[in-house]
Structures are given as C-alpha cells and as structure tokens.
Short mmCIF file of C-alpha atoms in Angstrom, two decimals:
data_model
loop_
_atom_site.label_atom_id
_atom_site.label_comp_id
_atom_site.label_asym_id
_atom_site.label_seq_id
_atom_site.Cartn_x
_atom_site.Cartn_y
_atom_site.Cartn_z
CA MET A 1 0.00 0.00 0.00
CA PHE A 2 2.81 2.43 0.91
CA THR A 3 4.68 1.45 -2.27
CA ASP A 4 1.58 2.23 -4.30
CA PHE A 5 1.14 5.56 -2.55
CA GLY A 6 4.79 6.44 -3.19
CA ARG A 7 4.47 5.56 -6.88
CA TYR A 8 1.25 7.58 -7.06
CA ILE A 9 3.04 10.66 -5.65
CA LEU A 10 5.98 10.17 -8.06
CA LEU A 11 3.56 9.84 -10.96
CA LEU A 12 1.85 13.09 -9.94
CA LYS A 13 5.26 14.77 -9.79
CA ALA A 14 5.87 13.72 -13.40
CA VAL A 15 2.34 14.76 -14.41
CA PHE A 16 2.87 18.35 -13.26
CA LYS A 17 6.14 18.89 -15.13
CA ARG A 18 6.16 21.73 -17.66
CA PRO A 19 4.50 20.53 -20.88
CA GLU A 20 6.53 20.31 -24.09
CA GLN A 21 3.86 22.05 -26.18
CA TRP A 22 0.99 23.83 -24.42
CA LYS A 23 -0.87 24.11 -27.74
CA ILE A 24 -1.24 20.34 -28.03
CA TYR A 25 -2.06 20.02 -24.34
CA TRP A 26 -4.89 22.58 -24.71
CA LYS A 27 -6.34 20.56 -27.56
CA ASN A 28 -6.30 17.45 -25.37
CA ILE A 29 -7.73 19.35 -22.38
CA SER A 30 -10.70 20.60 -24.41
CA HIS A 31 -11.26 17.08 -25.74
CA GLU A 32 -11.24 15.67 -22.21
CA MET A 33 -13.56 18.43 -20.99
CA VAL A 34 -16.12 17.40 -23.57
CA TYR A 35 -15.71 13.74 -22.66
CA ILE A 36 -15.80 14.19 -18.89
CA GLY A 37 -18.23 17.11 -18.71
CA VAL A 38 -20.60 17.30 -21.66
CA ASN A 39 -20.85 13.56 -22.21
CA SER A 40 -21.74 12.96 -18.54
CA LEU A 41 -24.45 15.60 -18.42
CA TYR A 42 -27.28 13.30 -19.41
CA LEU A 43 -26.44 10.63 -16.82
CA ILE A 44 -25.91 13.13 -14.01
CA GLY A 45 -29.14 14.90 -14.98
CA ILE A 46 -31.30 11.77 -14.82
CA ILE A 47 -29.79 10.65 -11.51
CA SER A 48 -30.11 14.11 -9.91
CA VAL A 49 -33.78 14.56 -10.82
CA PHE A 50 -34.74 11.15 -9.41
CA VAL A 51 -32.62 11.50 -6.28
CA GLY A 52 -34.21 14.91 -5.62
CA ALA A 53 -37.72 13.53 -6.11
CA VAL A 54 -37.13 10.49 -3.88
CA MET A 55 -35.42 12.56 -1.18
CA THR A 56 -38.40 14.93 -1.00
CA LEU A 57 -40.80 12.03 -0.55
CA GLN A 58 -38.65 10.45 2.17
CA ILE A 59 -38.16 13.73 4.04
CA ALA A 60 -41.90 14.35 3.88
CA PHE A 61 -42.54 10.84 5.22
CA GLN A 62 -40.17 11.35 8.16
CA LEU A 63 -41.39 14.85 9.05
CA GLN A 64 -45.11 14.09 9.38
CA SER A 65 -45.92 16.33 12.31
CA ASP A 66 -48.19 19.31 12.82
CA LEU A 67 -45.39 21.00 14.77
CA ILE A 68 -43.00 21.02 11.82
CA PRO A 69 -43.72 23.40 8.95
CA LYS A 70 -43.85 21.83 5.48
CA THR A 71 -41.30 24.32 4.19
CA ILE A 72 -38.66 22.36 6.11
CA ILE A 73 -38.94 19.64 3.45
CA GLY A 74 -37.63 22.04 0.81
CA SER A 75 -34.86 23.34 3.07
CA VAL A 76 -33.64 19.87 4.04
CA ASN A 77 -33.72 18.69 0.44
CA ARG A 78 -31.80 21.78 -0.71
CA ASP A 79 -29.05 21.42 1.93
CA SER A 80 -28.80 17.65 1.41
CA ALA A 81 -28.44 18.18 -2.34
CA ILE A 82 -25.82 20.92 -1.98
CA LEU A 83 -23.75 19.44 0.81
CA GLU A 84 -23.88 15.72 0.16
CA LEU A 85 -26.07 14.16 -2.47
CA SER A 86 -25.03 16.10 -5.58
CA PRO A 87 -21.24 16.11 -5.04
CA THR A 88 -20.93 12.63 -3.56
CA ILE A 89 -23.44 10.68 -5.65
CA SER A 90 -22.24 12.43 -8.83
CA ALA A 91 -18.63 11.60 -7.93
CA LEU A 92 -19.44 7.94 -7.20
CA VAL A 93 -21.29 7.61 -10.50
CA LEU A 94 -18.50 9.39 -12.39
CA ALA A 95 -15.89 7.16 -10.75
CA GLY A 96 -17.64 4.26 -12.48
CA LYS A 97 -18.21 5.99 -15.82
CA ILE A 98 -15.09 8.12 -16.27
CA GLY A 99 -12.67 6.37 -13.91
CA SER A 100 -12.97 2.96 -15.55
CA SER A 101 -12.75 4.55 -18.99
CA ILE A 102 -9.55 6.49 -18.16
CA SER A 103 -8.00 3.45 -16.54
CA SER A 104 -8.74 1.15 -19.47
CA GLU A 105 -7.68 3.78 -22.04
CA ILE A 106 -4.29 4.34 -20.42
CA GLY A 107 -3.92 0.65 -19.54
CA THR A 108 -4.51 -0.34 -23.16
CA MET A 109 -1.92 2.21 -24.25
CA ARG A 110 0.51 0.61 -21.79
CA VAL A 111 0.01 -2.99 -22.92
CA THR A 112 0.11 -2.03 -26.62
CA GLU A 113 3.42 -0.17 -26.08
CA GLN A 114 1.95 3.23 -27.02
CA ILE A 115 3.29 4.68 -23.75
CA ASP A 116 6.72 3.21 -24.53
CA ALA A 117 6.50 4.91 -27.94
CA LEU A 118 5.87 8.26 -26.24
CA GLU A 119 8.81 7.75 -23.88
CA ILE A 120 11.14 6.76 -26.72
CA MET A 121 10.24 10.01 -28.49
CA GLY A 122 11.31 11.92 -25.38
CA ILE A 123 7.81 12.99 -24.41
CA ASN A 124 6.80 13.19 -20.77
CA ALA A 125 4.15 10.46 -21.08
CA PRO A 126 2.49 11.03 -17.64
CA GLY A 127 2.12 14.73 -18.37
CA PHE A 128 0.88 14.23 -21.90
CA LEU A 129 -1.65 11.55 -21.01
CA ILE A 130 -2.77 12.43 -17.48
CA LEU A 131 -2.52 16.21 -17.02
CA PRO A 132 -5.34 17.02 -19.50
CA LYS A 133 -7.59 14.51 -17.75
CA ILE A 134 -6.88 15.96 -14.29
CA ILE A 135 -7.44 19.54 -15.47
CA ALA A 136 -10.68 18.50 -17.18
CA GLY A 137 -11.75 16.59 -14.05
CA VAL A 138 -11.18 19.40 -11.56
CA THR A 139 -12.96 21.94 -13.77
CA MET A 140 -15.84 19.94 -15.24
CA ILE A 141 -16.90 17.91 -12.20
CA PRO A 142 -17.63 21.06 -10.13
CA LEU A 143 -19.70 22.34 -13.07
CA LEU A 144 -21.54 19.02 -13.25
CA VAL A 145 -22.21 19.26 -9.51
CA ILE A 146 -23.74 22.73 -9.93
CA VAL A 147 -26.03 21.35 -12.64
CA SER A 148 -26.77 18.37 -10.41
CA ILE A 149 -27.76 20.61 -7.47
CA ALA A 150 -30.17 22.56 -9.66
CA LEU A 151 -31.73 19.42 -11.11
CA ASN A 152 -31.89 17.78 -7.69
CA ILE A 153 -33.92 20.69 -6.33
CA ILE A 154 -36.14 20.73 -9.44
CA GLY A 155 -36.59 16.97 -9.07
CA GLY A 156 -37.66 17.53 -5.46
CA TYR A 157 -40.26 20.03 -6.60
CA ILE A 158 -41.64 17.67 -9.26
CA GLY A 159 -41.66 14.65 -6.93
CA GLY A 160 -43.13 16.54 -3.98
CA THR A 161 -45.93 18.30 -5.83
CA PHE A 162 -46.77 15.33 -8.06
CA SER A 163 -47.26 13.05 -5.05
CA GLY A 164 -48.99 15.71 -2.98
CA ALA A 165 -46.38 15.52 -0.22
CA ILE A 166 -45.86 19.29 -0.38
CA THR A 167 -47.34 22.21 -2.25
CA GLY A 168 -45.29 24.10 -4.80
CA ALA A 169 -45.47 27.30 -2.73
CA ASP A 170 -44.24 25.58 0.46
CA TYR A 171 -41.43 23.89 -1.40
CA TYR A 172 -40.33 27.16 -3.03
CA ARG A 173 -40.41 28.99 0.30
CA GLY A 174 -38.42 26.13 1.85
CA ILE A 175 -35.61 26.22 -0.67
CA THR A 176 -35.28 30.03 -0.54
CA GLU A 177 -35.43 30.52 3.23
CA GLY A 178 -32.32 30.36 5.40
CA PHE A 179 -29.95 29.68 2.54
CA ASN A 180 -26.28 29.74 3.54
CA PRO A 181 -24.09 30.45 0.49
CA PHE A 182 -21.09 28.82 2.22
CA THR A 183 -22.71 25.42 1.59
CA ILE A 184 -22.10 25.98 -2.12
CA VAL A 185 -18.41 26.63 -1.39
CA VAL A 186 -18.22 23.36 0.58
CA SER A 187 -19.92 21.54 -2.29
CA LEU A 188 -17.52 22.93 -4.89
CA VAL A 189 -14.46 22.17 -2.75
CA LYS A 190 -15.69 18.58 -2.50
CA ALA A 191 -16.31 18.41 -6.24
CA PHE A 192 -12.82 19.75 -6.98
CA PHE A 193 -11.15 17.10 -4.81
CA PHE A 194 -13.44 14.35 -6.08
CA GLY A 195 -12.53 15.34 -9.65
CA PHE A 196 -8.86 15.11 -8.79
CA ILE A 197 -9.29 11.73 -7.08
CA ILE A 198 -11.30 10.18 -9.92
CA THR A 199 -8.92 11.24 -12.70
CA SER A 200 -5.61 10.75 -10.91
CA VAL A 201 -6.43 7.40 -9.27
CA SER A 202 -7.80 5.94 -12.49
CA ALA A 203 -4.82 7.24 -14.48
CA TYR A 204 -2.43 5.72 -11.92
CA GLN A 205 -4.17 2.35 -12.11
CA GLY A 206 -3.99 2.37 -15.91
CA TYR A 207 -0.46 3.70 -16.15
CA TYR A 208 1.10 0.87 -14.17
CA VAL A 209 -0.81 -2.00 -15.77
CA LYS A 210 1.44 -4.95 -16.52
CA GLY A 211 0.58 -7.87 -18.75
CA SER A 212 -2.37 -8.26 -21.05
CA ALA A 213 -5.95 -7.16 -21.70
CA LEU A 214 -7.04 -9.18 -18.67
CA GLU A 215 -4.95 -6.92 -16.43
CA VAL A 216 -6.49 -3.85 -18.05
CA GLY A 217 -9.93 -5.11 -17.00
CA ARG A 218 -8.70 -5.77 -13.48
CA ALA A 219 -7.17 -2.31 -13.23
CA SER A 220 -10.47 -0.85 -14.35
CA THR A 221 -12.31 -2.66 -11.56
CA SER A 222 -9.71 -1.63 -8.96
CA THR A 223 -10.05 1.95 -10.13
CA VAL A 224 -13.75 2.07 -9.31
CA VAL A 225 -13.28 0.43 -5.90
CA ILE A 226 -10.31 2.59 -4.84
CA SER A 227 -11.85 5.80 -6.22
CA CYS A 228 -15.15 5.20 -4.40
CA ILE A 229 -13.42 4.53 -1.07
CA SER A 230 -11.13 7.54 -1.55
CA ILE A 231 -14.11 9.76 -2.39
CA LEU A 232 -15.96 8.69 0.77
CA CYS A 233 -12.87 9.28 2.94
CA ALA A 234 -12.25 12.68 1.35
CA ASP A 235 -15.94 13.52 1.80
CA TYR A 236 -15.67 12.94 5.54
CA VAL A 237 -12.41 14.89 5.90
CA ILE A 238 -13.60 17.90 3.89
CA THR A 239 -16.93 18.01 5.72
CA ASP A 240 -15.16 17.82 9.07
CA LEU A 241 -12.72 20.57 8.12
CA LEU A 242 -15.17 23.00 6.54
CA LEU A 243 -18.37 22.64 8.60
CA MET B 1 27.58 4.11 -33.77
CA ILE B 2 26.12 2.54 -30.65
CA GLU B 3 28.31 0.63 -28.26
CA ILE B 4 27.12 -1.52 -25.37
CA LYS B 5 29.49 -2.61 -22.64
CA ASP B 6 28.89 -5.41 -20.18
CA ILE B 7 25.12 -5.03 -19.88
CA HIS B 8 23.55 -6.91 -16.98
CA LYS B 9 19.85 -6.96 -16.21
CA SER B 10 17.72 -9.02 -13.87
CA PHE B 11 14.08 -8.95 -12.81
CA GLY B 12 13.97 -10.24 -9.26
CA ASP B 13 15.54 -13.71 -9.36
CA ASN B 14 15.33 -13.86 -13.14
CA TYR B 15 18.83 -13.02 -14.44
CA VAL B 16 18.10 -12.06 -18.06
CA LEU B 17 21.23 -10.35 -19.40
CA LYS B 18 24.60 -11.60 -18.19
CA GLY B 19 27.18 -9.13 -19.41
CA ILE B 20 26.60 -8.39 -23.10
CA SER B 21 28.94 -6.18 -25.09
CA GLY B 22 28.89 -5.22 -28.74
CA LYS B 23 29.18 -2.50 -31.36
CA PHE B 24 26.49 -1.42 -33.80
CA GLU B 25 27.87 0.53 -36.74
CA ALA B 26 26.15 3.35 -38.61
CA GLY B 27 24.71 2.67 -42.07
CA MET B 28 24.48 -1.00 -41.23
CA ASN B 29 21.68 -3.41 -40.33
CA ASN B 30 22.65 -4.77 -36.92
CA LEU B 31 20.57 -7.77 -35.95
CA ILE B 32 20.09 -9.22 -32.49
CA ILE B 33 18.83 -12.77 -32.81
CA GLY B 34 18.21 -15.64 -30.44
CA GLY B 35 15.54 -17.97 -29.17
CA SER B 36 12.54 -16.96 -27.10
CA GLY B 37 13.63 -15.82 -23.63
CA SER B 38 17.25 -15.27 -24.70
CA GLY B 39 17.09 -11.59 -23.71
CA LYS B 40 16.82 -9.91 -27.14
CA THR B 41 13.96 -7.56 -26.34
CA THR B 42 15.29 -6.85 -22.84
CA LEU B 43 18.63 -5.84 -24.38
CA LEU B 44 16.84 -3.58 -26.86
CA LYS B 45 14.80 -1.99 -24.06
CA CYS B 46 17.98 -1.43 -22.02
CA MET B 47 19.55 0.27 -25.04
CA VAL B 48 16.67 2.71 -25.52
CA GLY B 49 16.17 3.35 -21.81
CA LEU B 50 12.83 1.60 -21.32
CA HIS B 51 14.67 -0.67 -18.85
CA GLU B 52 17.58 0.49 -16.72
CA PRO B 53 20.51 -1.95 -16.88
CA ASP B 54 21.78 -3.15 -13.48
CA GLU B 55 25.35 -2.76 -14.75
CA GLY B 56 27.05 -1.67 -17.94
CA TYR B 57 26.97 1.22 -20.40
CA VAL B 58 25.16 2.19 -23.57
CA LEU B 59 27.12 4.72 -25.61
CA TYR B 60 25.53 6.69 -28.44
CA ASP B 61 28.46 8.00 -30.48
CA GLY B 62 30.45 8.16 -27.26
CA ARG B 63 27.66 9.71 -25.16
CA ASP B 64 26.92 7.54 -22.13
CA PHE B 65 23.12 7.20 -22.20
CA THR B 66 22.92 5.12 -19.02
CA ARG B 67 24.51 7.78 -16.84
CA LEU B 68 22.27 10.61 -18.00
CA THR B 69 19.21 11.79 -16.07
CA LYS B 70 15.76 11.45 -17.63
CA ASP B 71 15.78 15.10 -18.70
CA GLU B 72 19.32 14.91 -20.07
CA ARG B 73 18.33 11.93 -22.21
CA ILE B 74 15.75 13.91 -24.17
CA ASP B 75 18.34 15.24 -26.65
CA ILE B 76 19.44 11.69 -27.51
CA ARG B 77 15.85 10.45 -27.59
CA LYS B 78 15.06 13.00 -30.30
CA GLU B 79 17.68 11.21 -32.43
CA ILE B 80 16.04 7.82 -31.88
CA GLY B 81 13.29 6.24 -33.95
CA MET B 82 11.67 2.97 -32.97
CA LEU B 83 9.37 0.51 -34.66
CA PHE B 84 7.56 -1.65 -32.12
CA GLN B 85 6.51 -5.26 -32.48
CA ASN B 86 2.82 -4.33 -32.67
CA SER B 87 3.60 -0.98 -34.32
CA ALA B 88 2.29 0.91 -31.22
CA LEU B 89 0.48 3.49 -33.33
CA PHE B 90 -1.68 5.91 -31.37
CA ASP B 91 -5.21 4.54 -31.80
CA SER B 92 -6.95 7.88 -31.42
CA MET B 93 -4.90 9.55 -34.16
CA THR B 94 -4.98 9.25 -37.94
CA VAL B 95 -1.97 8.08 -39.92
CA GLN B 96 -1.03 11.70 -40.60
CA GLU B 97 -1.35 12.69 -36.93
CA ASN B 98 0.76 9.69 -35.90
CA VAL B 99 3.58 10.61 -38.26
CA MET B 100 3.29 14.32 -37.46
CA PHE B 101 3.20 13.77 -33.69
CA ALA B 102 6.90 14.20 -32.90
CA LEU B 103 7.14 17.13 -35.35
CA ASN B 104 4.29 18.85 -33.49
CA MET B 105 5.89 18.23 -30.12
CA PHE B 106 9.50 19.14 -30.87
CA THR B 107 9.74 21.40 -33.90
CA LYS B 108 8.59 24.90 -34.69
CA GLN B 109 7.96 24.13 -38.35
CA SER B 110 4.92 25.60 -40.07
CA LYS B 111 1.93 23.37 -40.73
CA GLU B 112 2.85 23.22 -44.44
CA GLU B 113 6.42 22.16 -43.67
CA LYS B 114 5.23 19.45 -41.30
CA LEU B 115 2.69 18.21 -43.81
CA GLU B 116 5.37 18.10 -46.47
CA ARG B 117 7.58 16.00 -44.21
CA VAL B 118 4.69 13.67 -43.34
CA ASN B 119 3.86 13.15 -47.01
CA PHE B 120 7.53 12.53 -47.78
CA CYS B 121 7.73 9.87 -45.04
CA LEU B 122 4.48 8.24 -46.15
CA ASN B 123 5.61 8.21 -49.76
CA ARG B 124 8.89 6.66 -48.65
CA VAL B 125 6.99 3.71 -47.16
CA ASN B 126 4.58 3.56 -50.12
CA LEU B 127 1.55 4.78 -48.20
CA GLU B 128 0.80 7.98 -50.07
CA GLY B 129 -2.79 9.13 -49.73
CA LYS B 130 -3.47 7.13 -46.56
CA ASN B 131 -3.17 10.21 -44.33
CA ASP B 132 -6.71 10.19 -43.00
CA LEU B 133 -7.04 6.52 -42.13
CA TYR B 134 -7.02 5.36 -38.50
CA PRO B 135 -4.78 2.50 -37.32
CA SER B 136 -7.86 0.25 -36.95
CA GLU B 137 -8.42 0.61 -40.71
CA LEU B 138 -4.92 -0.61 -41.64
CA SER B 139 -3.55 -4.10 -42.27
CA GLY B 140 -0.64 -5.42 -40.18
CA GLY B 141 1.88 -4.63 -42.93
CA MET B 142 0.51 -1.10 -43.38
CA LYS B 143 0.72 -0.49 -39.63
CA LYS B 144 4.38 -1.50 -39.70
CA ARG B 145 4.99 0.89 -42.58
CA VAL B 146 3.24 3.74 -40.75
CA GLY B 147 5.40 2.82 -37.73
CA ILE B 148 8.49 3.17 -39.91
CA ALA B 149 7.24 6.50 -41.31
CA ARG B 150 6.69 7.75 -37.75
CA ALA B 151 10.12 6.50 -36.69
CA ILE B 152 11.91 8.36 -39.50
CA SER B 153 9.83 11.56 -39.33
CA MET B 154 12.43 13.30 -37.14
CA GLN B 155 15.33 12.05 -39.30
CA PRO B 156 16.78 9.82 -36.59
CA LYS B 157 20.41 8.82 -36.29
CA TYR B 158 19.46 5.59 -34.57
CA LEU B 159 16.63 3.24 -35.55
CA PHE B 160 15.48 0.41 -33.30
CA VAL B 161 13.18 -2.25 -34.65
CA ASP B 162 11.54 -4.90 -32.48
CA GLU B 163 10.38 -8.03 -34.33
CA PRO B 164 9.47 -6.26 -37.58
CA ASN B 165 8.05 -9.39 -39.20
CA SER B 166 5.92 -10.81 -36.41
CA GLY B 167 2.41 -11.51 -37.64
CA LEU B 168 3.22 -10.72 -41.27
CA ASP B 169 3.09 -12.99 -44.30
CA PRO B 170 6.45 -13.83 -45.97
CA LEU B 171 6.01 -11.39 -48.85
CA THR B 172 5.10 -8.46 -46.60
CA SER B 173 8.00 -9.41 -44.33
CA ILE B 174 10.40 -9.07 -47.23
CA VAL B 175 8.92 -5.67 -48.14
CA ILE B 176 9.44 -4.46 -44.54
CA ASP B 177 13.00 -5.85 -44.42
CA GLU B 178 13.87 -4.17 -47.71
CA LEU B 179 12.41 -0.91 -46.47
CA ILE B 180 14.49 -1.04 -43.28
CA ASP B 181 17.58 -1.86 -45.34
CA GLU B 182 16.98 0.98 -47.83
CA ILE B 183 16.32 3.56 -45.11
CA THR B 184 19.40 2.47 -43.16
CA ASN B 185 21.67 2.87 -46.17
CA GLU B 186 19.98 5.99 -47.55
CA TYR B 187 20.22 8.03 -44.33
CA ASN B 188 23.28 6.30 -42.82
CA ILE B 189 21.28 5.32 -39.73
CA THR B 190 22.54 2.99 -37.02
CA THR B 191 19.82 0.36 -37.19
CA VAL B 192 19.35 -2.32 -34.55
CA VAL B 193 16.79 -5.02 -35.37
CA VAL B 194 15.62 -7.65 -32.91
CA THR B 195 14.29 -10.64 -34.79
CA HIS B 196 14.03 -14.39 -34.94
CA ASP B 197 12.98 -14.38 -38.58
CA MET B 198 15.55 -16.30 -40.61
CA ASN B 199 14.62 -14.51 -43.85
CA SER B 200 15.64 -11.25 -42.19
CA VAL B 201 18.84 -12.79 -40.88
CA MET B 202 19.89 -14.04 -44.31
CA GLY B 203 18.49 -11.04 -46.17
CA ILE B 204 19.64 -7.95 -44.28
CA GLY B 205 21.89 -9.23 -41.46
CA GLU B 206 25.12 -7.31 -42.03
CA ASN B 207 26.14 -7.60 -38.40
CA ILE B 208 24.48 -10.29 -36.31
CA LEU B 209 24.63 -10.76 -32.55
CA PHE B 210 23.36 -14.16 -31.45
CA LEU B 211 22.16 -14.34 -27.85
CA ALA B 212 21.66 -17.49 -25.82
CA GLU B 213 20.67 -17.61 -22.14
CA GLY B 214 21.42 -13.92 -21.68
CA LYS B 215 24.95 -14.06 -23.13
CA LYS B 216 26.47 -13.21 -26.48
CA GLU B 217 27.05 -16.59 -28.08
CA TRP B 218 28.21 -15.56 -31.53
CA GLU B 219 28.79 -12.47 -33.70
CA GLY B 220 29.24 -12.21 -37.45
CA SER B 221 27.53 -11.44 -40.76
CA ASN B 222 24.83 -13.29 -42.71
CA LYS B 223 27.56 -14.64 -44.99
CA GLU B 224 29.44 -16.08 -42.03
CA ILE B 225 26.45 -17.51 -40.20
CA ALA B 226 25.87 -20.27 -42.78
CA HIS B 227 29.39 -21.62 -42.22
CA THR B 228 29.82 -21.21 -38.49
CA ASP B 229 30.85 -24.16 -36.35
CA ASN B 230 28.89 -22.90 -33.38
CA GLN B 231 26.41 -25.64 -32.62
CA ARG B 232 23.87 -23.40 -30.91
CA VAL B 233 23.80 -20.99 -33.83
CA ASN B 234 23.44 -23.86 -36.27
CA ASP B 235 20.64 -25.41 -34.25
CA PHE B 236 18.83 -22.10 -34.18
CA VAL B 237 19.36 -20.90 -37.75
CA PHE B 238 18.90 -24.24 -39.44
CA ALA B 239 16.13 -25.56 -37.21
CA SER B 240 13.67 -26.17 -40.05
CA LYS B 241 14.04 -28.89 -42.70
CA PHE B 242 13.72 -26.20 -45.35
CA ALA B 243 16.71 -24.33 -43.91
CA GLN B 244 18.71 -27.57 -43.60
CA ALA B 245 18.05 -28.40 -47.24
CA ALA B 246 19.10 -24.88 -48.25
CA LYS B 247 22.30 -25.21 -46.21
CA GLU B 248 23.23 -28.47 -47.93
CA LYS B 249 23.00 -26.71 -51.29
CA LEU B 250 25.31 -23.89 -50.12
#
C-alpha cells in the first residue's frame, strides 16, 4: 500500500512537469472536458432529478408532524443536495463511468506499447496523457455538480408536488429561506477534490498496468473500488474541516 | 555508432542479461537474434532506456546514455526512432497525426512544412494518400509501414526495430525488411533489429549478434552464419528442414 502511494506521488510529480507544447495540451484538455463534462451531463441529470424527487418524498414521510412546517422539506432537500447528495453521488457515478474509462484507455496504451513509444520520443508520457484529464476533471466535475444541485432541487419540486407531499409554494419557500451560500463553497471544494481523485487514481491504475488485456480489466475494476473509497474518505475529511 | 558494454539486467531472481557487449555501426543493419527468452527484447529496451541496466553502459556515439538523467536523455531520444513489435500506433490519431506527432511536439515548423515532411515519409513507405485513415483501418503490414514512417519523421540517427516481421506474411516481411535496409543505407542510420525471422537474418543481417541464455554466443555477418561451427547458432538458424536443405546446397 505504501509502495503504491509512493508511486502515485511520483507519478503526480511527473504529471505536473512543464509541458513540451501547451498548444497540443490545450487541444487534449478541451477534448477531455467534452468527454468528462458534456458527455456525462445526461447521466448526471437523470440521476439528480430522481434523487431529488425520492429525497423529498422520504423527508416528507419522516417529518409528518403538525409542529414542523412543510417548508422544512424544501430546506432539508436543498441542503442535502448541496452538501452531500449532488457532489458525492455524482462523484461515485463518475468514478464508475469516467474512472474505468480512463483506466482502461491508459492501460490499453501501456500494454500495446503506445506509452513506450511516447517515452522513446522523449515525451513526458504522464504529463501528456494524465494532465489534460486531471485539469478537465477538476474543472468539469464542479460544473456538473452545480447542474446536479439545480436538477436535484427541481426533481424535489416535481416529486413533492406530483405526489402531494408538499405544495409548490411551500417547497419554493423552503428552498429560498435560510440559505447559507457557504454550503455551495463546501460543495464545490468537495467536487474539486473528487474530480482530482477520480482522474488521478484511475490514471495511476492504468499507467502501471502490466501484462495483457485481462490486467487492463482488473485495473479498471480496482479503479472504481479505490476511487469510491477515496471519495468517501475525502468527503468525511472535507466536511469535518469545513463545517 | 552505438556501443554496449557489459550489460547486466535481472528482474527479481530472473537473471536475463549476463554481461553483453557489442558495437552497432552506422549505415548497417545490426541484428540481435536468439531464441525466445534469450534476452533480445530486454537488451533492446535497455539500449533505448525503457529498462535500466543493473550494470554496464550504452554509448551513443560516445555519449553515455545510461549515466544521463531522464531530462538529459531527451536530446538523444530525439535522435532515436523505434518501430515496435505491434507498431504501437496511437489509436486515437490518424496516420497523418501519428507521423506528425513528434514534429508537433518538438519542432517549430509551419503546418505546411510538417505536412510536407509527413507526405515525404508516407511516400517513402509507399503509403501515399493514406493520411486520413485510422490504425484500426490498416492491415498489419501497413501499420508497420506507418510505424516506420513515424520512426523516420524526425530524421533519426538511430533506428530500433523490435520483431518487424511478427504476424506478417512472408512477402510483406520481405517488403518491410527491404524498407528497413533501404532507409538504413539511404540516411546512414545505425539500425538495430531484434528478430528471430531467418529470412531477415539471411536477407539484411550485415552484423548479427546471437544471444543465448542472456549471453552473447556468436557475432558475425549473414555470410558467415551459414558456415559457423557454433552448434547453438546452427541449431537455431537451421532448425527447419527447409533451412537444412538450403544449407546443404550452399
């Protein structure tokens, strides 16, 4: 485990070396941004709307009391979405979608000697392959989380009003009352670190693949497991530090 | 010229290279041959820096590659071209982008100049007009030729070729061998080819290093190999009945 951590740090050191040609790196970064951000929008959107709707119903079920105003349902759903559900669930889903893809892409390049070809040419292979993915991850995942928060809250409105658990007016008042903008900062900090974890861990797993296509598959599976655990640990640490 | 001195390499308990020395002259096809597991590819990877030798030196025209740091090696790496066993073309790039890749990364040429160089290299390997194809759309022989075009795009002084004929039919193998031979002579490149293809050995083997169990067993030319008394070399080179029959006619 310590050996792996040491190699991960050394890989990151190589990743952040000065690029040979920024122009080519920018092209790769924009390509990765489309892949990580735009291409994940649909999945994150669907998940966020349903999570928001289900959360509203469950909060309404647990807060069935004449002493508690219905607007609380909106407030709780909003804060849950901002602080936990949107960043963490999005990150866990993206660890599966993007993480396994990055790991298998880089792993395949390793076993087919494409990484060796880069090194022979004198190119900093970790920087060329991994840096664009990390930059795209730490910029696009926070943006996806913002979209997710919005859709989560909209999903809560649809679910709550459709089922009759809460009126539209109560829900709207709930989500607008007592809003603390710092929760958005916490959410974006989480998203930034989750983006870094997903892209760097998956790249590390792929970069050090040895053997054949079978190993690429195994690395892909390990990526999802390690990324998910790392995301949950980071979630706890960031929450503890910031709240 | 490339010179290797007393190269040792082991992976854990597996002692692969046991002190190999040799010289590879410029403008000459230098072949490293030997059976499976003899250490050919490991030696090649030690020479290009993909593996670090445990002991020994690799000298590129007197410059000690093994003692340089990773950053210091970049200047020598720019003088190296390599054709990999499976071509190792970048899947996500077209033929043109593959060949232009090193030019984009290391030169400040205009787009027109780079395109001219790419077309020259593709013409040289008889692949003119294939610029926009992806590696998945190419045959094995075409991939090798694109690999050669990519390897020569930066006008290398040293060309390394790992198993150029693996997976190719005999006719295509001859085309690839001839291409390597022509390029080596045309540009006075120091070419090092790792192979176990006997057609290559007899066809283009101007200087042959035979490895067995991680040691240099024999060294000579393709003219000398047919008449050597070395039993191991004979067993290897004339393993097939076809080769034995050909030897008897020599």
